Amino acid sequence: MAGRLFIVSNRVTVPSGRATAGGLAVGVQASLRDKGGVWFGWSGELVDSPADRQFRVIERAKATYALLDLTEDEYVGYYGGMANRTLWPLFHHRIDLTSFEHHWHQTYRDVSQLFAQKLMELLEPDDRVWVQDFHLIPLGSELRRLGFGGRIGFFLHIPFPPAQLFMTMPWHRELGLDLMAYDAVAFQVQTDRDHFVDYARRELGAQQLEGDWLRIGSHSLEVDACPIGIDVREVERLTASAEARRQYETIRETLTERSLIIGVDRLDYSKGIPERLRAYQTLLAKFPQHRRKTVFLQVSAPSREDLPEYRDMRRSIERLAGHIIGRFGEADWIPLRYLNRTHSRRTLAGYYRAARVGLVTPLRDGLNLVAEEYVVAQDAEDPGVLVLSRFAGAAAILSGALIVNPYDVCGVATAIDQALTMKQSERQERHRQLMDAVRANDIQAWRKRCLAALEGAAVP
């Protein structure tokens, strides 16, 4: 009989009874609801010293939640430093914002060692471990060093950069070998998988085998592309909820027959929010027929506010939003509404339902589940149109969207005009295509594919 499934991530979300955002949290909860298991990670609590650290285990329904405290110094070096100021910008192709600090890297590895030590207190030989995301790349190597012989898989939720970009990091070889230590590694889309395979062959001397397999020395691993999806039925329930309906009615009343364009993102430089605002500004300038007839709602949840580049970005976005309102606004029409706070998923579902255009235009994104949630929230009889960045992983599967280059503000403006003027029959056909793709690549498909690889298959 197969052992338990251990899912490991930077942060653990213990169910609270209310819908919470976050693709990783939604995906992990779906996996645990199906067959149970253990979700292991940081508790979110910071302590003064290792002696104050607590390790708590909480049982909820089928699942177990194992929560580990970190010290302030660990958090600063591992999360604030290496994860968010080295790996995050580098993997999103922002070398200009990337910092390489050796003490961050050491703390990053120390935290993976700590996680591995605590995991070993819980693991049995036939258990399986599924590590999530860039915060914990070395964890598989650390578990092997401590003697764990069970199968270990890894899923990267963000993009993987081209080899030449990855190699700018002083510790690229160490992290590359850490990834090669897993039994199964999965990326969001084929491009990211290909970047890793190219790097592994060129820099690590890995041998490419038949199918999706690589070999380094005597160790073989399966490398796949497997986009994470959403729980379609859950989003449908959220959209049908009383809160979503109330938000839908409220926003429709305030629009007074105007068309709503919506953008929803975490406040992050990878999301292309300034470029998106400039595209809307270009729409109003280049297509004046949409003045007074549209409202753009940009919802940006605060993120990493302790980092200076994020504070600077927030101020620049607020200035740009004010400029657009000042230039085009009239006494009875405010063209742009900018909300910088977190909203519930039910509230967002109501906003999505009301929007004629969903504007999802990141400069670089592993996948982007907002695009899929927008699609599911639509009225199939009178759906809105998804305008989607070609640099979002979702573009590989959502071909029914209007695909744009987010750096081309004139091109995005033209796509918004196309979406606003699109006939109902074309909107319906595009929505059918999008729904088929979302259902075929939902959270269950992601879970089954990744866990099938984790279970192991014959090596070529």
PDB file of N, CA, C and O in Angstrom, residues 80-134:
ATOM      1  N   GLY A  80      12.597  37.164   2.136  1.00  0.00           N
ATOM      2  CA  GLY A  80      12.723  38.526   1.636  1.00  0.00           C
ATOM      3  C   GLY A  80      13.895  38.703   0.700  1.00  0.00           C
ATOM      4  O   GLY A  80      13.843  39.499  -0.239  1.00  0.00           O
ATOM      5  N   GLY A  81      14.983  37.952   0.928  1.00  0.00           N
ATOM      6  CA  GLY A  81      16.181  38.094   0.117  1.00  0.00           C
ATOM      7  C   GLY A  81      16.237  37.154  -1.066  1.00  0.00           C
ATOM      8  O   GLY A  81      15.883  37.509  -2.187  1.00  0.00           O
ATOM      9  N   MET A  82      16.658  35.899  -0.827  1.00  0.00           N
ATOM     10  CA  MET A  82      16.902  34.963  -1.928  1.00  0.00           C
ATOM     11  C   MET A  82      15.646  34.683  -2.748  1.00  0.00           C
ATOM     12  O   MET A  82      15.686  34.682  -3.988  1.00  0.00           O
ATOM     13  N   ALA A  83      14.518  34.439  -2.089  1.00  0.00           N
ATOM     14  CA  ALA A  83      13.302  34.099  -2.833  1.00  0.00           C
ATOM     15  C   ALA A  83      12.775  35.293  -3.618  1.00  0.00           C
ATOM     16  O   ALA A  83      12.502  35.189  -4.819  1.00  0.00           O
ATOM     17  N   ASN A  84      12.628  36.445  -2.935  1.00  0.00           N
ATOM     18  CA  ASN A  84      11.909  37.561  -3.546  1.00  0.00           C
ATOM     19  C   ASN A  84      12.776  38.615  -4.217  1.00  0.00           C
ATOM     20  O   ASN A  84      12.259  39.405  -5.014  1.00  0.00           O
ATOM     21  N   ARG A  85      14.084  38.610  -3.924  1.00  0.00           N
ATOM     22  CA  ARG A  85      14.944  39.617  -4.565  1.00  0.00           C
ATOM     23  C   ARG A  85      16.013  38.994  -5.458  1.00  0.00           C
ATOM     24  O   ARG A  85      16.745  39.708  -6.126  1.00  0.00           O
ATOM     25  N   THR A  86      16.069  37.655  -5.459  1.00  0.00           N
ATOM     26  CA  THR A  86      16.965  36.965  -6.392  1.00  0.00           C
ATOM     27  C   THR A  86      16.158  36.092  -7.350  1.00  0.00           C
ATOM     28  O   THR A  86      16.098  36.367  -8.558  1.00  0.00           O
ATOM     29  N   LEU A  87      15.515  35.059  -6.845  1.00  0.00           N
ATOM     30  CA  LEU A  87      14.858  34.097  -7.728  1.00  0.00           C
ATOM     31  C   LEU A  87      13.627  34.681  -8.425  1.00  0.00           C
ATOM     32  O   LEU A  87      13.435  34.451  -9.626  1.00  0.00           O
ATOM     33  N   TRP A  88      12.779  35.396  -7.681  1.00  0.00           N
ATOM     34  CA  TRP A  88      11.558  35.919  -8.303  1.00  0.00           C
ATOM     35  C   TRP A  88      11.869  36.843  -9.484  1.00  0.00           C
ATOM     36  O   TRP A  88      11.382  36.601 -10.599  1.00  0.00           O
ATOM     37  N   PRO A  89      12.672  37.892  -9.325  1.00  0.00           N
ATOM     38  CA  PRO A  89      12.937  38.737 -10.498  1.00  0.00           C
ATOM     39  C   PRO A  89      13.712  38.012 -11.594  1.00  0.00           C
ATOM     40  O   PRO A  89      13.433  38.198 -12.785  1.00  0.00           O
ATOM     41  N   LEU A  90      14.681  37.168 -11.208  1.00  0.00           N
ATOM     42  CA  LEU A  90      15.466  36.458 -12.217  1.00  0.00           C
ATOM     43  C   LEU A  90      14.582  35.543 -13.046  1.00  0.00           C
ATOM     44  O   LEU A  90      14.674  35.513 -14.289  1.00  0.00           O
ATOM     45  N   PHE A  91      13.715  34.773 -12.402  1.00  0.00           N
ATOM     46  CA  PHE A  91      12.860  33.839 -13.124  1.00  0.00           C
ATOM     47  C   PHE A  91      11.795  34.556 -13.948  1.00  0.00           C
ATOM     48  O   PHE A  91      11.241  33.976 -14.884  1.00  0.00           O
ATOM     49  N   HIS A  92      11.506  35.810 -13.612  1.00  0.00           N
ATOM     50  CA  HIS A  92      10.566  36.615 -14.407  1.00  0.00           C
ATOM     51  C   HIS A  92      11.297  37.537 -15.390  1.00  0.00           C
ATOM     52  O   HIS A  92      10.738  38.528 -15.858  1.00  0.00           O
ATOM     53  N   HIS A  93      12.567  37.204 -15.665  1.00  0.00           N
ATOM     54  CA  HIS A  93      13.357  37.888 -16.688  1.00  0.00           C
ATOM     55  C   HIS A  93      13.664  39.342 -16.327  1.00  0.00           C
ATOM     56  O   HIS A  93      13.898  40.162 -17.221  1.00  0.00           O
ATOM     57  N   ARG A  94      13.707  39.676 -15.028  1.00  0.00           N
ATOM     58  CA  ARG A  94      14.018  41.038 -14.605  1.00  0.00           C
ATOM     59  C   ARG A  94      15.390  41.067 -13.942  1.00  0.00           C
ATOM     60  O   ARG A  94      15.529  41.282 -12.755  1.00  0.00           O
ATOM     61  N   ILE A  95      16.422  40.847 -14.767  1.00  0.00           N
ATOM     62  CA  ILE A  95      17.778  40.848 -14.257  1.00  0.00           C
ATOM     63  C   ILE A  95      18.130  42.208 -13.680  1.00  0.00           C
ATOM     64  O   ILE A  95      18.962  42.329 -12.776  1.00  0.00           O
ATOM     65  N   ASP A  96      17.479  43.275 -14.166  1.00  0.00           N
ATOM     66  CA  ASP A  96      17.756  44.617 -13.666  1.00  0.00           C
ATOM     67  C   ASP A  96      17.315  44.803 -12.217  1.00  0.00           C
ATOM     68  O   ASP A  96      17.808  45.693 -11.527  1.00  0.00           O
ATOM     69  N   LEU A  97      16.406  43.962 -11.744  1.00  0.00           N
ATOM     70  CA  LEU A  97      15.920  44.043 -10.371  1.00  0.00           C
ATOM     71  C   LEU A  97      16.472  42.919  -9.489  1.00  0.00           C
ATOM     72  O   LEU A  97      16.084  42.801  -8.325  1.00  0.00           O
ATOM     73  N   THR A  98      17.379  42.123 -10.042  1.00  0.00           N
ATOM     74  CA  THR A  98      17.886  40.956  -9.325  1.00  0.00           C
ATOM     75  C   THR A  98      19.128  41.302  -8.524  1.00  0.00           C
ATOM     76  O   THR A  98      20.042  41.964  -9.032  1.00  0.00           O
ATOM     77  N   SER A  99      19.161  40.865  -7.264  1.00  0.00           N
ATOM     78  CA  SER A  99      20.323  41.056  -6.402  1.00  0.00           C
ATOM     79  C   SER A  99      20.890  39.688  -6.028  1.00  0.00           C
ATOM     80  O   SER A  99      20.136  38.767  -5.724  1.00  0.00           O
ATOM     81  N   PHE A 100      22.213  39.580  -6.043  1.00  0.00           N
ATOM     82  CA  PHE A 100      22.882  38.326  -5.686  1.00  0.00           C
ATOM     83  C   PHE A 100      23.695  38.552  -4.407  1.00  0.00           C
ATOM     84  O   PHE A 100      24.757  39.182  -4.450  1.00  0.00           O
ATOM     85  N   GLU A 101      23.186  38.057  -3.292  1.00  0.00           N
ATOM     86  CA  GLU A 101      23.866  38.206  -2.004  1.00  0.00           C
ATOM     87  C   GLU A 101      24.167  36.814  -1.452  1.00  0.00           C
ATOM     88  O   GLU A 101      23.259  35.999  -1.269  1.00  0.00           O
ATOM     89  N   HIS A 102      25.434  36.556  -1.177  1.00  0.00           N
ATOM     90  CA  HIS A 102      25.835  35.215  -0.767  1.00  0.00           C
ATOM     91  C   HIS A 102      25.222  34.818   0.569  1.00  0.00           C
ATOM     92  O   HIS A 102      24.908  33.634   0.778  1.00  0.00           O
ATOM     93  N   HIS A 103      25.033  35.761   1.483  1.00  0.00           N
ATOM     94  CA  HIS A 103      24.430  35.383   2.768  1.00  0.00           C
ATOM     95  C   HIS A 103      22.954  35.028   2.603  1.00  0.00           C
ATOM     96  O   HIS A 103      22.427  34.210   3.357  1.00  0.00           O
ATOM     97  N   TRP A 104      22.269  35.628   1.622  1.00  0.00           N
ATOM     98  CA  TRP A 104      20.881  35.212   1.333  1.00  0.00           C
ATOM     99  C   TRP A 104      20.868  33.762   0.871  1.00  0.00           C
ATOM    100  O   TRP A 104      20.031  32.969   1.303  1.00  0.00           O
ATOM    101  N   HIS A 105      21.782  33.437  -0.037  1.00  0.00           N
ATOM    102  CA  HIS A 105      21.821  32.086  -0.571  1.00  0.00           C
ATOM    103  C   HIS A 105      22.093  31.073   0.533  1.00  0.00           C
ATOM    104  O   HIS A 105      21.485  29.990   0.586  1.00  0.00           O
ATOM    105  N   GLN A 106      22.990  31.397   1.449  1.00  0.00           N
ATOM    106  CA  GLN A 106      23.300  30.472   2.535  1.00  0.00           C
ATOM    107  C   GLN A 106      22.085  30.266   3.438  1.00  0.00           C
ATOM    108  O   GLN A 106      21.768  29.140   3.836  1.00  0.00           O
ATOM    109  N   THR A 107      21.377  31.363   3.757  1.00  0.00           N
ATOM    110  CA  THR A 107      20.176  31.233   4.589  1.00  0.00           C
ATOM    111  C   THR A 107      19.101  30.438   3.865  1.00  0.00           C
ATOM    112  O   THR A 107      18.383  29.640   4.485  1.00  0.00           O
ATOM    113  N   TYR A 108      18.990  30.638   2.571  1.00  0.00           N
ATOM    114  CA  TYR A 108      18.033  29.894   1.744  1.00  0.00           C
ATOM    115  C   TYR A 108      18.278  28.392   1.855  1.00  0.00           C
ATOM    116  O   TYR A 108      17.360  27.594   2.064  1.00  0.00           O
ATOM    117  N   ARG A 109      19.543  27.997   1.779  1.00  0.00           N
ATOM    118  CA  ARG A 109      19.882  26.582   1.904  1.00  0.00           C
ATOM    119  C   ARG A 109      19.683  26.099   3.345  1.00  0.00           C
ATOM    120  O   ARG A 109      19.252  24.961   3.581  1.00  0.00           O
ATOM    121  N   ASP A 110      19.984  26.967   4.308  1.00  0.00           N
ATOM    122  CA  ASP A 110      19.793  26.583   5.710  1.00  0.00           C
ATOM    123  C   ASP A 110      18.326  26.287   6.001  1.00  0.00           C
ATOM    124  O   ASP A 110      18.018  25.345   6.754  1.00  0.00           O
ATOM    125  N   VAL A 111      17.416  27.065   5.425  1.00  0.00           N
ATOM    126  CA  VAL A 111      15.991  26.841   5.677  1.00  0.00           C
ATOM    127  C   VAL A 111      15.548  25.524   5.043  1.00  0.00           C
ATOM    128  O   VAL A 111      14.752  24.776   5.635  1.00  0.00           O
ATOM    129  N   SER A 112      16.041  25.203   3.858  1.00  0.00           N
ATOM    130  CA  SER A 112      15.715  23.895   3.275  1.00  0.00           C
ATOM    131  C   SER A 112      16.246  22.760   4.149  1.00  0.00           C
ATOM    132  O   SER A 112      15.591  21.721   4.306  1.00  0.00           O
ATOM    133  N   GLN A 113      17.426  22.936   4.728  1.00  0.00           N
ATOM    134  CA  GLN A 113      17.959  21.930   5.648  1.00  0.00           C
ATOM    135  C   GLN A 113      17.055  21.775   6.871  1.00  0.00           C
ATOM    136  O   GLN A 113      16.777  20.657   7.327  1.00  0.00           O
ATOM    137  N   LEU A 114      16.588  22.919   7.396  1.00  0.00           N
ATOM    138  CA  LEU A 114      15.684  22.887   8.541  1.00  0.00           C
ATOM    139  C   LEU A 114      14.389  22.163   8.204  1.00  0.00           C
ATOM    140  O   LEU A 114      13.915  21.303   8.962  1.00  0.00           O
ATOM    141  N   PHE A 115      13.798  22.499   7.058  1.00  0.00           N
ATOM    142  CA  PHE A 115      12.570  21.825   6.627  1.00  0.00           C
ATOM    143  C   PHE A 115      12.806  20.317   6.501  1.00  0.00           C
ATOM    144  O   PHE A 115      11.970  19.507   6.913  1.00  0.00           O
ATOM    145  N   ALA A 116      13.933  19.951   5.895  1.00  0.00           N
ATOM    146  CA  ALA A 116      14.222  18.523   5.699  1.00  0.00           C
ATOM    147  C   ALA A 116      14.348  17.805   7.033  1.00  0.00           C
ATOM    148  O   ALA A 116      13.841  16.686   7.209  1.00  0.00           O
ATOM    149  N   GLN A 117      15.034  18.423   7.994  1.00  0.00           N
ATOM    150  CA  GLN A 117      15.197  17.797   9.305  1.00  0.00           C
ATOM    151  C   GLN A 117      13.856  17.570   9.990  1.00  0.00           C
ATOM    152  O   GLN A 117      13.612  16.501  10.576  1.00  0.00           O
ATOM    153  N   LYS A 118      12.977  18.557   9.928  1.00  0.00           N
ATOM    154  CA  LYS A 118      11.669  18.419  10.557  1.00  0.00           C
ATOM    155  C   LYS A 118      10.791  17.417   9.807  1.00  0.00           C
ATOM    156  O   LYS A 118      10.020  16.665  10.416  1.00  0.00           O
ATOM    157  N   LEU A 119      10.895  17.406   8.486  1.00  0.00           N
ATOM    158  CA  LEU A 119      10.137  16.426   7.707  1.00  0.00           C
ATOM    159  C   LEU A 119      10.541  15.003   8.055  1.00  0.00           C
ATOM    160  O   LEU A 119       9.695  14.106   8.144  1.00  0.00           O
ATOM    161  N   MET A 120      11.837  14.789   8.260  1.00  0.00           N
ATOM    162  CA  MET A 120      12.324  13.436   8.554  1.00  0.00           C
ATOM    163  C   MET A 120      11.741  12.893   9.852  1.00  0.00           C
ATOM    164  O   MET A 120      11.685  11.673  10.043  1.00  0.00           O
ATOM    165  N   GLU A 121      11.301  13.793  10.733  1.00  0.00           N
ATOM    166  CA  GLU A 121      10.655  13.341  11.964  1.00  0.00           C
ATOM    167  C   GLU A 121       9.280  12.733  11.690  1.00  0.00           C
ATOM    168  O   GLU A 121       8.749  11.992  12.517  1.00  0.00           O
ATOM    169  N   LEU A 122       8.690  13.060  10.524  1.00  0.00           N
ATOM    170  CA  LEU A 122       7.341  12.613  10.191  1.00  0.00           C
ATOM    171  C   LEU A 122       7.297  11.540   9.114  1.00  0.00           C
ATOM    172  O   LEU A 122       6.347  10.765   9.037  1.00  0.00           O
ATOM    173  N   LEU A 123       8.322  11.493   8.268  1.00  0.00           N
ATOM    174  CA  LEU A 123       8.282  10.639   7.083  1.00  0.00           C
ATOM    175  C   LEU A 123       8.515   9.169   7.406  1.00  0.00           C
ATOM    176  O   LEU A 123       9.328   8.822   8.249  1.00  0.00           O
ATOM    177  N   GLU A 124       7.783   8.318   6.675  1.00  0.00           N
ATOM    178  CA  GLU A 124       8.016   6.878   6.650  1.00  0.00           C
ATOM    179  C   GLU A 124       8.638   6.527   5.299  1.00  0.00           C
ATOM    180  O   GLU A 124       8.500   7.277   4.328  1.00  0.00           O
ATOM    181  N   PRO A 125       9.293   5.379   5.194  1.00  0.00           N
ATOM    182  CA  PRO A 125      10.022   5.059   3.953  1.00  0.00           C
ATOM    183  C   PRO A 125       9.175   5.067   2.684  1.00  0.00           C
ATOM    184  O   PRO A 125       9.691   5.397   1.606  1.00  0.00           O
ATOM    185  N   ASP A 126       7.883   4.682   2.764  1.00  0.00           N
ATOM    186  CA  ASP A 126       7.074   4.604   1.548  1.00  0.00           C
ATOM    187  C   ASP A 126       6.237   5.860   1.311  1.00  0.00           C
ATOM    188  O   ASP A 126       5.386   5.881   0.419  1.00  0.00           O
ATOM    189  N   ASP A 127       6.465   6.927   2.078  1.00  0.00           N
ATOM    190  CA  ASP A 127       5.764   8.182   1.825  1.00  0.00           C
ATOM    191  C   ASP A 127       6.311   8.849   0.570  1.00  0.00           C
ATOM    192  O   ASP A 127       7.444   8.567   0.126  1.00  0.00           O
ATOM    193  N   ARG A 128       5.523   9.737   0.005  1.00  0.00           N
ATOM    194  CA  ARG A 128       5.934  10.517  -1.163  1.00  0.00           C
ATOM    195  C   ARG A 128       5.920  11.995  -0.793  1.00  0.00           C
ATOM    196  O   ARG A 128       5.059  12.437  -0.036  1.00  0.00           O
ATOM    197  N   VAL A 129       6.858  12.746  -1.329  1.00  0.00           N
ATOM    198  CA  VAL A 129       6.983  14.167  -1.014  1.00  0.00           C
ATOM    199  C   VAL A 129       6.845  14.964  -2.303  1.00  0.00           C
ATOM    200  O   VAL A 129       7.523  14.682  -3.301  1.00  0.00           O
ATOM    201  N   TRP A 130       5.977  15.968  -2.272  1.00  0.00           N
ATOM    202  CA  TRP A 130       5.733  16.826  -3.446  1.00  0.00           C
ATOM    203  C   TRP A 130       6.041  18.257  -3.031  1.00  0.00           C
ATOM    204  O   TRP A 130       5.304  18.865  -2.271  1.00  0.00           O
ATOM    205  N   VAL A 131       7.151  18.788  -3.510  1.00  0.00           N
ATOM    206  CA  VAL A 131       7.635  20.112  -3.126  1.00  0.00           C
ATOM    207  C   VAL A 131       7.106  21.150  -4.111  1.00  0.00           C
ATOM    208  O   VAL A 131       7.152  20.950  -5.328  1.00  0.00           O
ATOM    209  N   GLN A 132       6.627  22.267  -3.549  1.00  0.00           N
ATOM    210  CA  GLN A 132       6.017  23.305  -4.356  1.00  0.00           C
ATOM    211  C   GLN A 132       6.873  24.568  -4.410  1.00  0.00           C
ATOM    212  O   GLN A 132       7.165  25.176  -3.385  1.00  0.00           O
ATOM    213  N   ASP A 133       7.308  24.923  -5.589  1.00  0.00           N
ATOM    214  CA  ASP A 133       7.761  26.259  -5.949  1.00  0.00           C
ATOM    215  C   ASP A 133       9.192  26.603  -5.551  1.00  0.00           C
ATOM    216  O   ASP A 133       9.890  25.857  -4.883  1.00  0.00           O
ATOM    217  N   PHE A 134       9.577  27.800  -5.981  1.00  0.00           N
ATOM    218  CA  PHE A 134      10.964  28.233  -6.009  1.00  0.00           C
ATOM    219  C   PHE A 134      11.567  28.482  -4.628  1.00  0.00           C
ATOM    220  O   PHE A 134      12.785  28.570  -4.499  1.00  0.00           O
TER     221      PHE A 134
END
